[in-house]
XYZ file of C-alpha atoms in Angstrom:
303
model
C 52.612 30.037 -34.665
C 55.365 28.752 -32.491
C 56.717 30.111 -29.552
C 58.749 33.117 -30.196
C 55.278 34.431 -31.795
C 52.805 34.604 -29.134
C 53.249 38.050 -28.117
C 51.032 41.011 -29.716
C 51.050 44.603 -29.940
C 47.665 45.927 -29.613
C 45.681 43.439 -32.188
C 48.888 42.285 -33.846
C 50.535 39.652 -33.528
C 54.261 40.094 -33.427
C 56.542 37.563 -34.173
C 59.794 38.697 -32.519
C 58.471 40.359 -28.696
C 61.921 41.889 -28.304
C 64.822 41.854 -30.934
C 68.409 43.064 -29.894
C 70.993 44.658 -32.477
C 74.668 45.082 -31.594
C 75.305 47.818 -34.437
C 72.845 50.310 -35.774
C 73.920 51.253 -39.104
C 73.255 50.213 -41.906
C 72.333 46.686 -41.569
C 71.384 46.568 -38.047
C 69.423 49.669 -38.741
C 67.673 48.470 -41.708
C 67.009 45.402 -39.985
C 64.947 46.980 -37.211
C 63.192 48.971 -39.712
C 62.352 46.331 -41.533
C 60.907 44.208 -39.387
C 58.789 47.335 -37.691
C 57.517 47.840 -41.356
C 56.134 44.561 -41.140
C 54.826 44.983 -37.474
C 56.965 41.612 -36.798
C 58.422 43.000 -33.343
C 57.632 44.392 -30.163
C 60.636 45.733 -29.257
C 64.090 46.737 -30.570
C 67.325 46.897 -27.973
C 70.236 48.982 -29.220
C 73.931 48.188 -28.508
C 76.898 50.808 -29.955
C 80.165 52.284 -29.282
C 78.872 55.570 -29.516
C 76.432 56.981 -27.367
C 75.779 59.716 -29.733
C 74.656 56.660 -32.477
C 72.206 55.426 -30.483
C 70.595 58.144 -29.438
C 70.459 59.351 -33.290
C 68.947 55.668 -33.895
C 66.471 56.117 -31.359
C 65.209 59.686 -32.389
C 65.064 57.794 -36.102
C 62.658 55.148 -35.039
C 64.944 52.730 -35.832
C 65.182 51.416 -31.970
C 63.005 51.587 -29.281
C 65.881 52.389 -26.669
C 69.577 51.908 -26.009
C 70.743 48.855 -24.037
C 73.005 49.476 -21.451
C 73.723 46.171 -20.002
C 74.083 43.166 -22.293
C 73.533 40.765 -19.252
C 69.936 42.905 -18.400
C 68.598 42.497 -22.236
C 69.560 39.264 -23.082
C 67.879 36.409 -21.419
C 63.989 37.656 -22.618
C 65.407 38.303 -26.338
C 63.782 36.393 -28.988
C 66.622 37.103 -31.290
C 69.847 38.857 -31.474
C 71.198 40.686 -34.397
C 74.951 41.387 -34.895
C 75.706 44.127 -37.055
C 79.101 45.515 -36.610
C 82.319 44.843 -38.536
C 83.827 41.590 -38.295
C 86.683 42.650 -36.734
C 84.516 43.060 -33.629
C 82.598 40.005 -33.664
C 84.646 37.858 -31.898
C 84.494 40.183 -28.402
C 81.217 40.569 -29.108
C 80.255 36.829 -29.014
C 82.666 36.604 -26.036
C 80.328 39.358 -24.025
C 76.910 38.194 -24.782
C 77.302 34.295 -24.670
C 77.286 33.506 -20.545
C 73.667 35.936 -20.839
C 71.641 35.001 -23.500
C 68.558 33.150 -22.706
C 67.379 29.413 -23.728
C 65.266 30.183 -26.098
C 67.277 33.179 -27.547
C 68.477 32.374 -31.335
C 71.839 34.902 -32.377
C 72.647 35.424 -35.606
C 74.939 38.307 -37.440
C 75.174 40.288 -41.066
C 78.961 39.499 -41.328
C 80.606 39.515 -45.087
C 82.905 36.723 -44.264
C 81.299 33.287 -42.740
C 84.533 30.608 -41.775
C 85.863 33.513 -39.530
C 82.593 34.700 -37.779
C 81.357 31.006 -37.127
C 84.951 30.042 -35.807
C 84.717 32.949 -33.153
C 81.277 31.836 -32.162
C 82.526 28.239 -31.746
C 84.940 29.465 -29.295
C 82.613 31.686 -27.476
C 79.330 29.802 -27.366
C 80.520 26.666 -26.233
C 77.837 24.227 -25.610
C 75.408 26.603 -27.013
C 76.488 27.039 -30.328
C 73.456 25.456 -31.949
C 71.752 29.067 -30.861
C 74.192 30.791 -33.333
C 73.044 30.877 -37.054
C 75.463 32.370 -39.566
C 74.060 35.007 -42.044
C 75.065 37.520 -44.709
C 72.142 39.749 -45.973
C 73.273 41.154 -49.805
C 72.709 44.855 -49.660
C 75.288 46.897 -48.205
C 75.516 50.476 -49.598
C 78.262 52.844 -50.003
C 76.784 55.048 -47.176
C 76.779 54.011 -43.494
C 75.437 55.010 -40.236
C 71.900 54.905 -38.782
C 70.768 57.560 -41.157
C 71.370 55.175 -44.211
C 69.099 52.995 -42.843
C 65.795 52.119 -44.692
C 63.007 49.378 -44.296
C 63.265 48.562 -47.830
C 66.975 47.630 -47.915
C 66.224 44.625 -48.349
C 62.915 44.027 -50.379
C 63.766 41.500 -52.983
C 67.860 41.178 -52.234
C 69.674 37.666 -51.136
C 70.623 36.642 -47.684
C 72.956 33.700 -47.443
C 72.568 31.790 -44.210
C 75.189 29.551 -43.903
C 74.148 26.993 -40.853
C 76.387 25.464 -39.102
C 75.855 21.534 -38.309
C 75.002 22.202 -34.816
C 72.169 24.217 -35.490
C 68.712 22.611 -35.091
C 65.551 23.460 -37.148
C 64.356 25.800 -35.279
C 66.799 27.918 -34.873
C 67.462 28.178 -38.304
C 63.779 28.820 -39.390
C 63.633 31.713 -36.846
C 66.607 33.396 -38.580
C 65.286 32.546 -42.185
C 62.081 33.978 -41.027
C 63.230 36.833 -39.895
C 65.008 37.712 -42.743
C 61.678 36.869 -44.494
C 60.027 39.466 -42.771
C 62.687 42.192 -44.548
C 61.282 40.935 -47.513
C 64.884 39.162 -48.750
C 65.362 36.368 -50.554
C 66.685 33.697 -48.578
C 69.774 31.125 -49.421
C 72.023 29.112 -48.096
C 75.513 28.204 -48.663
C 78.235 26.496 -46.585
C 80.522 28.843 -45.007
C 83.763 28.189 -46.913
C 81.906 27.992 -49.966
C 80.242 31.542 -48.882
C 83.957 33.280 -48.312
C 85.164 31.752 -51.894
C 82.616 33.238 -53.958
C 82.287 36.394 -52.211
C 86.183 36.838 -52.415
C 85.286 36.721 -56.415
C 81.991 39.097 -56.714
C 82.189 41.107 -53.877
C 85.502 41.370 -52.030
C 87.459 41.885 -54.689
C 85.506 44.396 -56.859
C 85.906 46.461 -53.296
C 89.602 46.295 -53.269
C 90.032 47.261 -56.944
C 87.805 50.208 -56.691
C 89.808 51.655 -53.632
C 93.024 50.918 -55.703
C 91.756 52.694 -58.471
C 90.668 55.771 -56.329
C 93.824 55.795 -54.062
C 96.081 55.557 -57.548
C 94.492 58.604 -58.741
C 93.783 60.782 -55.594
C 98.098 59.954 -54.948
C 98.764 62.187 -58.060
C 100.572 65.095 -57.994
C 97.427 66.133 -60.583
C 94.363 63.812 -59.141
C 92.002 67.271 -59.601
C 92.914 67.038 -62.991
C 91.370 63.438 -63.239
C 88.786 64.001 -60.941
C 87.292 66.621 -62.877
C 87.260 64.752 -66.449
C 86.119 61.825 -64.869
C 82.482 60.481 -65.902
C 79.627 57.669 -65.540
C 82.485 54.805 -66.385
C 84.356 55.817 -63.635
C 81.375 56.250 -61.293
C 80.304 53.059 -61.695
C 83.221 51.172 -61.354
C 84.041 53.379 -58.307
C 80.725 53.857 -56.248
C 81.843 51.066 -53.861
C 85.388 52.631 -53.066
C 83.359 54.944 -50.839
C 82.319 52.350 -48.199
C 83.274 51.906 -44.881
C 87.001 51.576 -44.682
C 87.073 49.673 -41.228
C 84.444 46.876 -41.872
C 86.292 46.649 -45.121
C 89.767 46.323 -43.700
C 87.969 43.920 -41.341
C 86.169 41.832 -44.236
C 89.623 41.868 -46.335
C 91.273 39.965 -43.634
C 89.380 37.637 -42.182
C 88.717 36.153 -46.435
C 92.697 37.150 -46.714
C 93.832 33.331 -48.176
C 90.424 33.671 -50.564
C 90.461 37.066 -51.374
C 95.145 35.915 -52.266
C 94.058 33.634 -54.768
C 91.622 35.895 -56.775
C 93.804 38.988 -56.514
C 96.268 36.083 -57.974
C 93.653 34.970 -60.713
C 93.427 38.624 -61.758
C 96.255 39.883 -62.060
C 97.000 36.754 -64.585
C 94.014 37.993 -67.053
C 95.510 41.743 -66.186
C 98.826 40.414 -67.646
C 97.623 38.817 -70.742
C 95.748 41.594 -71.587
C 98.999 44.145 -70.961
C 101.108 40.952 -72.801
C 97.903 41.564 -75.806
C 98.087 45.316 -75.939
C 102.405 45.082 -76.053
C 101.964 42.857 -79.105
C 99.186 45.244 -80.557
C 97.058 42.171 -80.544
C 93.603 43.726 -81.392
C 91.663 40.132 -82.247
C 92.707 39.015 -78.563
C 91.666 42.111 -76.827
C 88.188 42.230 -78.617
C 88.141 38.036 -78.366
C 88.617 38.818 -74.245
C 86.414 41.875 -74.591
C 83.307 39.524 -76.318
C 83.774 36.860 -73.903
C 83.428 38.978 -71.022
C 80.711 41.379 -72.511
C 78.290 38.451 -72.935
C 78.674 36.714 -69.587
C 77.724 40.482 -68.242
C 74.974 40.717 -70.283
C 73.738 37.252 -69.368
C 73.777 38.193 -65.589
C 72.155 41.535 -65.975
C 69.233 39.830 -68.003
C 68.749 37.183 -64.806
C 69.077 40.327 -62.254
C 66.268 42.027 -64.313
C 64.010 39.189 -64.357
């Protein structure tokens, strides 16, 4: 057991004594459940921009009380969770850095990795080996603290994406924790992170909000709406996220997220170039190609 683990609650052991999460929706909220589930923490801190949030969170269980000072809370903290959009990383890392502790390992849930560990170079200075890069896999279309669930993330990825200054233990306390949430752990450079996400992740977001916005524009959207079924649920669930972390995310991977809007648009215009020619063998050859790399992926997700 190292360090970090000697408190206990009662007979228990804990591993964290007192974990502190700057955004309690979602992620920061299933976060704190999680690691409750598995009796892994003593306490859980709560930073927000809305008082009313908090105090929701902490009638929810999800955190044990609102913080109110960042420079009271973080010197004892074992670890440090931030949650919030990207967008608001950069003050955040600013605000906390002259107060967190020596032994106090930060991390965050961020969708985009070159940005987030750039703005905690700048504002962690000399203590940027106490910053480990994550980005847990299992956002939802719904937000808030009452989205939040301890099994968010039984079974899903987290890409950690360490930076060189980090030292082992800093980066087995994040893995660890994420452990403890029952995730699947990887790791990925940063830039390598914000290029593939731009692919599976980013840009299925900013298609399905196209899609919706085309529509809901129309003089007769109702008239779509209502004839609309399971296809376009499906490719749509994920236009109903939250539009400011996704404005956020969509900015900060802006040069990755260029070149695949770029990449499809080209397969968009040889299928429109296909369809023009009534070219039926090179719609179903694009069709087949695509239908069995789907199906190879869905077989790997199920097993």
């Amino acid at each position: 057991m190292s360090d970090f683990a000697a408190l206990s609650t009662g007979d228990d052991p804990v591993e964290f004594g007192k974990v502190v999460i700057f955004g309690v929706g979602l992620i920061g909220g299933s976060f704190a459940l999680a690691l409750k589930s598995a009796r892994a923490v003593g306490e859980v801190v709560g930073f927000g921009r809305r008082p009313a949030s908090l105090r929701e969170a902490q009638d929810l269980g999800i955190i044990d009380r609102a913080g109110i000072n960042p420079a009271h809370e973080l010197e004892d903290a074992d670890l440090v969770l931030v949650a919030t959009p990207v967008g608001q990383m950069p003050d955040i890392f600013a605000q906390i850095a002259p107060y967190i502790g020596p032994q106090t390992v930060v991390t965050d849930g961020g969708s985009t990795k070159a940005d987030v560990a750039a703005a905690a170079r700048a504002a962690f200075g000399d203590r940027l080996c106490q910053f480990v890069p994550a980005h847990p896999i299992a956002g939802a279309e719904n937000s808030g603290a009452a989205a939040s669930r301890s099994d968010l993330y039984q079974g899903r990825k987290v890409v950690v994406t360490p930076l060189p200054e980090n030292g082992d233990e800093q980066l087995d306390r994040v893995k660890r924790a994420w452990s403890l949430c029952g995730a699947d752990i990887h790791e990925l450079p940063p830039e390598q992170h914000d290029r593939v996400f731009a692919a599976v992740s980013h840009l299925p977001h900013l298609l399905a909000f196209a899609l919706v916005r085309d529509l809901a524009e129309r003089p007769d959207a109702q008239l779509f709406f209502d004839f609309a079924a399971s296809g376009f649920r499906d490719f749509t669930r994920i236009a109903a996220s939250h539009p400011e972390m996704w404005r956020d995310i969509c900015l900060a991977n802006r040069e990755a997220l260029l070149g695949e809007i770029e990449a499809y648009q080209a397969q968009l215009n040889d299928l429109k170039a296909a369809l023009a020619r009534n070219n039926g063998d090179y719609l179903q050859q694009s069709f087949s190609v695509a239908r069995e790399a789907r199906r190879a992926w869905g077989d790997k997700q199920i097993r």
